[in-house]
CSV table of C-alpha atoms in Angstrom, one decimal:
chain,number,residue,atom,x,y,z
A,531,UNK,CA,0.0,0.0,0.0
A,532,UNK,CA,2.8,2.4,0.9
A,533,UNK,CA,4.4,2.1,-2.5
A,534,UNK,CA,1.2,2.6,-4.3
A,535,UNK,CA,0.4,5.7,-2.3
A,536,UNK,CA,3.9,7.1,-2.9
A,537,UNK,CA,3.6,6.5,-6.6
A,538,UNK,CA,0.2,8.1,-6.7
A,539,UNK,CA,1.5,11.1,-4.8
A,540,UNK,CA,4.2,11.8,-7.3
A,541,UNK,CA,1.9,11.1,-10.2
A,542,UNK,CA,-0.6,13.7,-8.8
A,543,UNK,CA,2.3,16.1,-8.3
A,544,UNK,CA,3.4,15.8,-11.9
A,545,UNK,CA,-0.2,16.1,-13.3
A,546,UNK,CA,-1.6,18.8,-11.0
A,547,UNK,CA,1.3,20.5,-9.3
A,548,UNK,CA,1.9,21.1,-5.6
A,549,UNK,CA,-0.9,23.7,-5.1
A,550,UNK,CA,-3.6,21.3,-6.3
A,551,UNK,CA,-2.3,18.2,-4.5
A,552,UNK,CA,-4.8,16.7,-2.1
A,553,UNK,CA,-4.9,13.6,0.1
A,554,UNK,CA,-8.3,12.8,-1.6
A,555,UNK,CA,-6.8,12.9,-5.1
A,556,UNK,CA,-3.9,10.7,-4.0
A,557,UNK,CA,-6.2,8.2,-2.4
A,558,UNK,CA,-8.4,8.0,-5.4
A,559,UNK,CA,-5.5,7.5,-7.8
A,560,UNK,CA,-4.0,4.8,-5.5
A,561,UNK,CA,-7.4,3.1,-5.3
A,562,UNK,CA,-7.6,3.3,-1.5
A,563,UNK,CA,-9.9,5.1,0.9
A,564,UNK,CA,-8.7,8.5,2.1
A,565,UNK,CA,-9.0,7.4,5.7
A,566,UNK,CA,-6.5,4.7,5.0
A,567,UNK,CA,-4.1,7.4,3.8
A,568,UNK,CA,-4.8,9.6,6.8
A,569,UNK,CA,-4.1,6.6,9.2
A,570,UNK,CA,-0.5,6.6,8.0
A,571,UNK,CA,0.2,10.2,7.1
A,572,UNK,CA,-1.2,13.1,9.0
A,573,UNK,CA,-1.5,15.5,6.1
A,574,UNK,CA,-0.5,16.1,2.5
A,575,UNK,CA,2.8,17.6,3.6
A,576,UNK,CA,4.0,14.6,5.5
A,577,UNK,CA,2.8,12.4,2.6
A,578,UNK,CA,4.8,14.4,0.1
A,579,UNK,CA,7.9,14.6,2.2
A,580,UNK,CA,7.8,10.8,2.5
A,581,UNK,CA,7.2,10.2,-1.2
A,582,UNK,CA,10.0,12.6,-2.2
A,583,UNK,CA,12.5,11.1,0.2
A,584,UNK,CA,11.8,7.6,-1.1
A,585,UNK,CA,11.9,8.7,-4.8
A,586,UNK,CA,15.1,10.6,-4.4
A,587,UNK,CA,16.9,7.9,-2.3
A,588,UNK,CA,16.8,5.4,-5.2
A,589,UNK,CA,16.9,7.7,-8.2
A,590,UNK,CA,20.6,8.6,-8.5
A,591,UNK,CA,22.6,5.3,-8.5
A,592,UNK,CA,26.2,5.5,-7.3
A,593,UNK,CA,28.6,4.4,-10.1
A,594,UNK,CA,31.8,2.4,-9.9
A,595,UNK,CA,33.4,2.7,-13.3
A,596,UNK,CA,37.0,2.2,-12.1
A,597,UNK,CA,38.1,5.9,-12.7
A,598,UNK,CA,37.2,9.1,-11.0
A,599,UNK,CA,36.6,10.7,-14.4
A,600,UNK,CA,34.1,8.0,-15.3
A,601,UNK,CA,32.4,8.1,-11.9
A,602,UNK,CA,32.0,11.9,-11.8
A,603,UNK,CA,30.6,11.9,-15.4
A,604,UNK,CA,28.1,9.1,-14.6
A,605,UNK,CA,27.0,10.8,-11.3
A,606,UNK,CA,26.4,14.1,-13.0
A,607,UNK,CA,24.5,12.5,-15.9
A,608,UNK,CA,22.3,10.6,-13.4
A,609,UNK,CA,21.6,13.8,-11.6
A,610,UNK,CA,20.6,15.6,-14.8
A,611,UNK,CA,18.4,12.7,-15.9
A,612,UNK,CA,16.8,12.6,-12.5
A,613,UNK,CA,15.7,16.2,-12.6
A,614,UNK,CA,14.8,16.5,-16.3
A,615,UNK,CA,12.2,13.7,-16.3
A,616,UNK,CA,8.6,14.9,-15.8
A,617,UNK,CA,8.7,13.5,-12.3
A,618,UNK,CA,12.0,15.1,-11.6
A,619,UNK,CA,10.8,18.5,-12.7
A,620,UNK,CA,7.8,18.2,-10.5
A,621,UNK,CA,9.8,17.0,-7.5
A,622,UNK,CA,12.3,19.9,-7.9
A,623,UNK,CA,9.5,22.4,-8.2
A,624,UNK,CA,7.8,21.0,-5.1
A,625,UNK,CA,11.0,20.9,-3.0
A,626,UNK,CA,12.7,24.1,-4.0
A,627,UNK,CA,10.2,26.6,-5.3
A,628,UNK,CA,6.4,26.2,-5.0
A,629,UNK,CA,6.3,24.6,-1.5
A,630,UNK,CA,9.6,26.0,-0.2
A,631,UNK,CA,7.5,28.2,2.1
A,632,UNK,CA,6.7,25.1,4.0
A,633,UNK,CA,9.5,24.3,6.4
A,634,UNK,CA,9.0,20.5,6.3
A,635,UNK,CA,9.3,20.5,2.5
A,636,UNK,CA,12.3,22.8,2.5
A,637,UNK,CA,14.0,20.7,5.2
A,638,UNK,CA,13.2,17.6,3.1
A,639,UNK,CA,15.0,19.1,0.2
A,640,UNK,CA,18.1,19.7,2.2
A,641,UNK,CA,17.9,16.3,3.8
A,642,UNK,CA,17.5,14.5,0.5
A,643,UNK,CA,20.5,16.4,-0.9
A,644,UNK,CA,22.7,15.5,2.1
A,645,UNK,CA,21.5,11.9,1.8
A,646,UNK,CA,22.5,11.6,-1.8
A,647,UNK,CA,25.8,13.2,-1.1
A,648,UNK,CA,26.7,10.8,1.7
A,649,UNK,CA,25.8,7.8,-0.5
A,650,UNK,CA,28.1,9.1,-3.3
A,651,UNK,CA,31.1,9.8,-1.1
A,652,UNK,CA,32.7,6.3,-1.8
A,653,UNK,CA,33.3,7.5,-5.4
A,654,UNK,CA,35.8,10.1,-4.1
A,655,UNK,CA,37.3,7.9,-1.4
A,656,UNK,CA,38.0,5.1,-3.9
A,657,UNK,CA,39.8,7.6,-6.2
A,658,UNK,CA,42.0,8.7,-3.3
A,659,UNK,CA,42.8,5.1,-2.5
A,660,UNK,CA,43.7,4.4,-6.1
A,661,UNK,CA,46.0,7.4,-6.0
A,662,UNK,CA,44.0,9.3,-8.6
A,663,UNK,CA,43.2,12.2,-6.3
A,664,UNK,CA,45.4,13.9,-3.7
A,665,UNK,CA,45.2,12.5,-0.1
A,666,UNK,CA,42.9,14.6,2.1
A,667,UNK,CA,40.5,15.4,-0.8
A,668,UNK,CA,37.1,16.3,0.9
A,669,UNK,CA,34.4,14.1,-0.7
A,670,UNK,CA,31.5,16.3,0.2
A,671,UNK,CA,33.1,19.4,-1.4
A,672,UNK,CA,33.9,17.5,-4.6
A,673,UNK,CA,30.3,16.3,-4.9
A,674,UNK,CA,28.8,19.7,-4.1
A,675,UNK,CA,31.0,21.3,-6.8
A,676,UNK,CA,29.8,18.6,-9.2
A,677,UNK,CA,26.1,19.2,-8.4
A,678,UNK,CA,26.1,23.0,-8.1
A,679,UNK,CA,26.0,24.0,-11.8
A,680,UNK,CA,23.1,21.6,-12.4
A,681,UNK,CA,21.1,23.2,-9.6
A,682,UNK,CA,22.2,26.7,-10.7
A,683,UNK,CA,20.7,26.1,-14.1
A,684,UNK,CA,17.5,24.5,-12.9
A,685,UNK,CA,16.8,26.9,-10.1
A,686,UNK,CA,18.4,30.2,-11.1
A,687,UNK,CA,19.3,30.8,-14.7
A,688,UNK,CA,16.7,28.5,-16.4
A,689,UNK,CA,19.3,27.5,-19.0
A,690,UNK,CA,18.8,24.1,-20.6
A,691,UNK,CA,20.2,21.2,-18.6
A,692,UNK,CA,21.5,18.2,-20.6
A,693,UNK,CA,24.4,15.8,-21.0
A,694,UNK,CA,26.7,18.6,-22.0
A,695,UNK,CA,26.0,20.3,-18.7
A,696,UNK,CA,26.8,17.1,-16.8
A,697,UNK,CA,30.0,16.5,-18.7
A,698,UNK,CA,31.2,20.1,-18.2
A,699,UNK,CA,30.5,19.9,-14.5
A,700,UNK,CA,32.5,16.6,-14.3
A,701,UNK,CA,35.4,18.2,-16.3
A,702,UNK,CA,35.6,21.3,-14.0
A,703,UNK,CA,35.3,19.2,-10.8
A,704,UNK,CA,38.0,16.8,-11.9
A,705,UNK,CA,40.4,19.6,-12.9
A,706,UNK,CA,39.9,21.3,-9.5
A,707,UNK,CA,40.3,18.0,-7.6
A,708,UNK,CA,43.5,17.0,-9.5
A,709,UNK,CA,44.9,20.4,-8.6
A,710,UNK,CA,44.2,19.8,-4.9
A,711,UNK,CA,41.6,22.4,-4.6
A,712,UNK,CA,39.4,20.2,-2.3
A,713,UNK,CA,42.2,19.5,0.2
A,714,UNK,CA,41.4,21.7,3.2
A,715,UNK,CA,44.1,24.3,3.8
B,862,UNK,CA,10.0,59.3,-6.3
B,863,UNK,CA,11.1,56.1,-8.1
B,864,UNK,CA,14.0,55.5,-5.7
B,865,UNK,CA,11.9,56.1,-2.7
B,866,UNK,CA,9.3,53.6,-3.9
B,867,UNK,CA,12.0,51.1,-4.7
B,868,UNK,CA,13.5,51.4,-1.3
B,869,UNK,CA,10.1,51.1,0.3
B,870,UNK,CA,9.3,48.0,-1.7
B,871,UNK,CA,12.5,46.2,-0.5
B,872,UNK,CA,11.9,47.4,3.0
B,873,UNK,CA,8.4,46.0,3.0
B,874,UNK,CA,9.7,42.8,1.5
B,875,UNK,CA,12.2,42.4,4.3
B,876,UNK,CA,9.7,43.3,7.1
B,877,UNK,CA,6.7,41.4,5.8
B,878,UNK,CA,7.8,38.9,3.2
B,879,UNK,CA,6.4,38.5,-0.3
B,880,UNK,CA,3.0,37.2,0.6
B,881,UNK,CA,2.1,40.2,2.6
B,882,UNK,CA,3.6,42.8,0.2
B,883,UNK,CA,0.9,45.3,-1.0
B,884,UNK,CA,1.0,48.4,-3.1
B,885,UNK,CA,-0.8,50.2,-0.3
B,886,UNK,CA,1.9,49.2,2.2
B,887,UNK,CA,4.7,50.4,-0.1
B,888,UNK,CA,3.0,53.7,-0.9
B,889,UNK,CA,2.4,54.4,2.8
B,890,UNK,CA,6.0,53.6,3.7
B,891,UNK,CA,7.3,55.8,0.8
B,892,UNK,CA,5.0,58.6,1.8
B,893,UNK,CA,3.2,58.8,-1.5
B,894,UNK,CA,-0.4,58.1,-2.5
B,895,UNK,CA,-1.1,54.7,-3.8
B,896,UNK,CA,-2.5,56.1,-7.1
B,897,UNK,CA,0.9,57.7,-7.7
B,898,UNK,CA,2.4,54.2,-7.4
B,899,UNK,CA,-0.3,52.7,-9.7
B,900,UNK,CA,0.4,55.4,-12.3
B,901,UNK,CA,3.9,54.0,-12.7
B,902,UNK,CA,3.6,50.3,-11.9
B,903,UNK,CA,0.5,48.3,-12.9
B,904,UNK,CA,0.7,45.9,-9.9
B,905,UNK,CA,2.9,44.7,-7.1
B,906,UNK,CA,4.6,42.2,-9.3
B,907,UNK,CA,5.9,44.8,-11.8
B,908,UNK,CA,6.9,47.0,-8.8
B,909,UNK,CA,8.8,44.2,-7.2
B,910,UNK,CA,10.5,43.1,-10.5
B,911,UNK,CA,11.6,46.7,-11.0
B,912,UNK,CA,12.9,47.2,-7.5
B,913,UNK,CA,14.8,43.8,-7.5
B,914,UNK,CA,16.4,44.6,-10.9
B,915,UNK,CA,17.6,48.0,-9.7
B,916,UNK,CA,18.8,46.6,-6.3
B,917,UNK,CA,20.7,43.7,-7.9
B,918,UNK,CA,22.3,45.7,-10.7
B,919,UNK,CA,24.3,47.9,-8.3
B,920,UNK,CA,24.8,45.5,-5.5
B,921,UNK,CA,27.7,43.4,-6.7
B,922,UNK,CA,30.5,45.7,-7.8
B,923,UNK,CA,33.0,44.4,-10.4
B,924,UNK,CA,36.5,44.3,-9.0
B,925,UNK,CA,39.8,45.0,-10.7
B,926,UNK,CA,42.5,43.9,-8.2
B,927,UNK,CA,45.2,43.2,-10.9
B,928,UNK,CA,45.0,39.4,-10.5
B,929,UNK,CA,42.4,36.8,-11.4
B,930,UNK,CA,42.8,35.3,-8.0
B,931,UNK,CA,42.0,38.6,-6.3
B,932,UNK,CA,39.2,39.4,-8.6
B,933,UNK,CA,37.5,36.0,-8.2
B,934,UNK,CA,37.7,36.1,-4.4
B,935,UNK,CA,36.4,39.7,-4.4
B,936,UNK,CA,33.5,38.8,-6.6
B,937,UNK,CA,32.5,35.7,-4.6
B,938,UNK,CA,32.7,37.7,-1.3
B,939,UNK,CA,30.5,40.4,-2.8
B,940,UNK,CA,28.0,37.8,-3.9
B,941,UNK,CA,28.0,36.3,-0.4
B,942,UNK,CA,27.6,39.7,1.2
B,943,UNK,CA,24.8,40.6,-1.1
B,944,UNK,CA,22.7,37.6,-0.2
B,945,UNK,CA,23.4,37.3,3.5
B,946,UNK,CA,22.2,40.9,4.4
B,947,UNK,CA,18.6,41.0,5.5
B,948,UNK,CA,17.6,42.7,2.2
B,949,UNK,CA,19.6,40.1,0.3
B,950,UNK,CA,17.8,37.2,2.1
B,951,UNK,CA,14.4,38.7,1.3
B,952,UNK,CA,15.3,39.4,-2.3
B,953,UNK,CA,16.5,35.8,-2.7
B,954,UNK,CA,13.4,34.4,-1.1
B,955,UNK,CA,11.2,36.5,-3.3
B,956,UNK,CA,13.0,35.7,-6.5
B,957,UNK,CA,13.7,32.0,-6.1
B,958,UNK,CA,11.3,30.5,-3.7
B,959,UNK,CA,8.1,32.2,-2.4
B,960,UNK,CA,7.2,34.0,-5.6
B,961,UNK,CA,8.8,31.6,-8.1
B,962,UNK,CA,5.3,30.5,-9.1
B,963,UNK,CA,4.9,33.9,-10.7
B,964,UNK,CA,6.6,33.8,-14.2
B,965,UNK,CA,7.5,37.5,-14.1
B,966,UNK,CA,9.4,37.1,-10.9
B,967,UNK,CA,11.1,33.8,-11.9
B,968,UNK,CA,12.1,35.5,-15.2
B,969,UNK,CA,13.4,38.5,-13.3
B,970,UNK,CA,15.6,36.2,-11.2
B,971,UNK,CA,17.2,34.7,-14.4
B,972,UNK,CA,17.5,38.1,-16.0
B,973,UNK,CA,19.2,39.6,-13.0
B,974,UNK,CA,21.6,36.7,-12.9
B,975,UNK,CA,22.6,37.0,-16.6
B,976,UNK,CA,22.9,40.8,-16.1
B,977,UNK,CA,25.4,40.4,-13.3
B,978,UNK,CA,27.2,37.8,-15.2
B,979,UNK,CA,27.7,40.0,-18.3
B,980,UNK,CA,28.9,42.9,-16.2
B,981,UNK,CA,31.6,40.7,-14.5
B,982,UNK,CA,32.9,39.1,-17.7
B,983,UNK,CA,35.8,41.7,-18.1
B,984,UNK,CA,37.3,40.1,-15.0
B,985,UNK,CA,38.0,36.9,-17.0
B,986,UNK,CA,38.8,38.7,-20.2
B,987,UNK,CA,41.5,40.8,-18.5
B,988,UNK,CA,43.0,37.7,-17.0
B,989,UNK,CA,43.3,36.1,-20.4
B,990,UNK,CA,44.9,39.3,-21.8
B,991,UNK,CA,47.4,39.3,-19.0
B,992,UNK,CA,48.2,35.7,-19.8
B,993,UNK,CA,47.0,34.4,-16.4
B,994,UNK,CA,44.3,32.2,-17.9
B,995,UNK,CA,44.4,30.0,-21.1
B,996,UNK,CA,43.3,31.7,-24.4
B,997,UNK,CA,39.7,30.8,-25.2
B,998,UNK,CA,38.6,30.6,-21.5
B,999,UNK,CA,34.8,31.1,-21.5
B,1000,UNK,CA,34.0,34.0,-19.1
B,1001,UNK,CA,30.4,33.0,-18.5
B,1002,UNK,CA,31.3,29.4,-17.5
B,1003,UNK,CA,34.0,30.6,-15.1
B,1004,UNK,CA,31.6,33.0,-13.4
B,1005,UNK,CA,28.8,30.5,-13.2
B,1006,UNK,CA,31.2,28.0,-11.5
B,1007,UNK,CA,32.1,30.7,-9.1
B,1008,UNK,CA,28.5,31.5,-8.2
B,1009,UNK,CA,27.1,28.0,-8.2
B,1010,UNK,CA,28.2,26.8,-4.8
B,1011,UNK,CA,26.9,30.0,-3.1
B,1012,UNK,CA,23.4,29.4,-4.7
B,1013,UNK,CA,23.5,25.7,-3.9
B,1014,UNK,CA,24.0,26.5,-0.2
B,1015,UNK,CA,21.4,29.3,-0.1
B,1016,UNK,CA,18.7,27.5,-2.1
B,1017,UNK,CA,19.3,23.7,-1.6
B,1018,UNK,CA,21.4,22.6,1.3
B,1019,UNK,CA,20.8,25.5,3.7
B,1020,UNK,CA,24.4,25.2,4.9
B,1021,UNK,CA,25.9,28.5,6.2
B,1022,UNK,CA,27.2,30.9,3.6
B,1023,UNK,CA,30.2,33.0,4.6
B,1024,UNK,CA,33.6,34.2,3.6
B,1025,UNK,CA,35.0,30.7,3.7
B,1026,UNK,CA,32.3,29.6,1.2
B,1027,UNK,CA,33.4,32.5,-1.1
B,1028,UNK,CA,37.1,31.8,-0.8
B,1029,UNK,CA,36.6,28.1,-1.5
B,1030,UNK,CA,34.5,28.8,-4.5
B,1031,UNK,CA,37.2,31.1,-5.8
B,1032,UNK,CA,39.9,28.5,-5.2
B,1033,UNK,CA,38.1,25.8,-7.0
B,1034,UNK,CA,37.2,28.0,-9.9
B,1035,UNK,CA,40.7,29.3,-10.3
B,1036,UNK,CA,42.2,25.8,-10.2
B,1037,UNK,CA,39.8,24.6,-12.9
B,1038,UNK,CA,40.4,27.7,-15.0
B,1039,UNK,CA,44.2,27.4,-14.8
B,1040,UNK,CA,43.9,23.7,-15.9
B,1041,UNK,CA,42.0,24.9,-19.0
B,1042,UNK,CA,38.6,23.3,-18.0
B,1043,UNK,CA,36.7,26.4,-19.3
B,1044,UNK,CA,38.2,26.3,-22.8
B,1045,UNK,CA,35.4,24.8,-25.0
B,1046,UNK,CA,36.5,21.4,-26.5
């Protein structure tokens, strides 16, 4: 039941947007009674936070291509794919714009970001172990630098986001990492 | 009159937030009649877009310290200062979160960003002329990489933004630029 309600929540979000999202609409789409939904989630905000967290936890796989260049490129491309799908666009809009006035949703956005970051850190640690990157390279800083231009385009400039964006982000991040710019001073 | 109304608009935005911003409130604070405001701006959205554009056009000065390292650090620090002041926080919230459902405001955010970017491009061009950076370095890409981690923290992660953030952004951007990562392939 939980999965069906999560899927229905995201589908409603994509179709109708955050402002028109209702527990009734989600229940109807999931084929359950709305009291069943209310038994588990107290309101539409907690339902949405839960669905977003679940969606985003599995949506960006952590690569292991054997090189830091390959891994950074794969990560950046997954991030771009994740946010340029219809669900991804709706998820992004819900987390960082339309519903950002709601503290729970804003907190969920930050939480999901940190969660993804932590799961991807082995990519950087393996590169340090292989001797590809300088000892002491900060994994979190590397990964934030990789993700930042994608979010900048999605949330600020509105420029197109595609594979070229991902590859350029990987190129810049790798060059800075090789130069030791992520080793704390 | 225009300047007084702009200043009153931003002051109202800081005090009350976007949702509670009204033309009446702005007029009262500026000491003018609301019909005077309506003669010039058709609604609160156009008033706000105008005030934001004016505020942001002058708020990040373009440095000329003599080195690309100094210029990038000064630019990043100005950007951080601009968004961590009370007015800056309110401006950011209005442009990229609370009011982002309004196409005019979202477009203003993107427009203001591009405007700032264009004004700062000489920083990179001068560095290329001085031989500090490789020929063909793309100024826009350098400056977006510099700004991206600041926006990521402000809009996504909610991590603190301070001088350390600015200096680290400058360090990473400089390392990538020196390595030629902003020369189109």
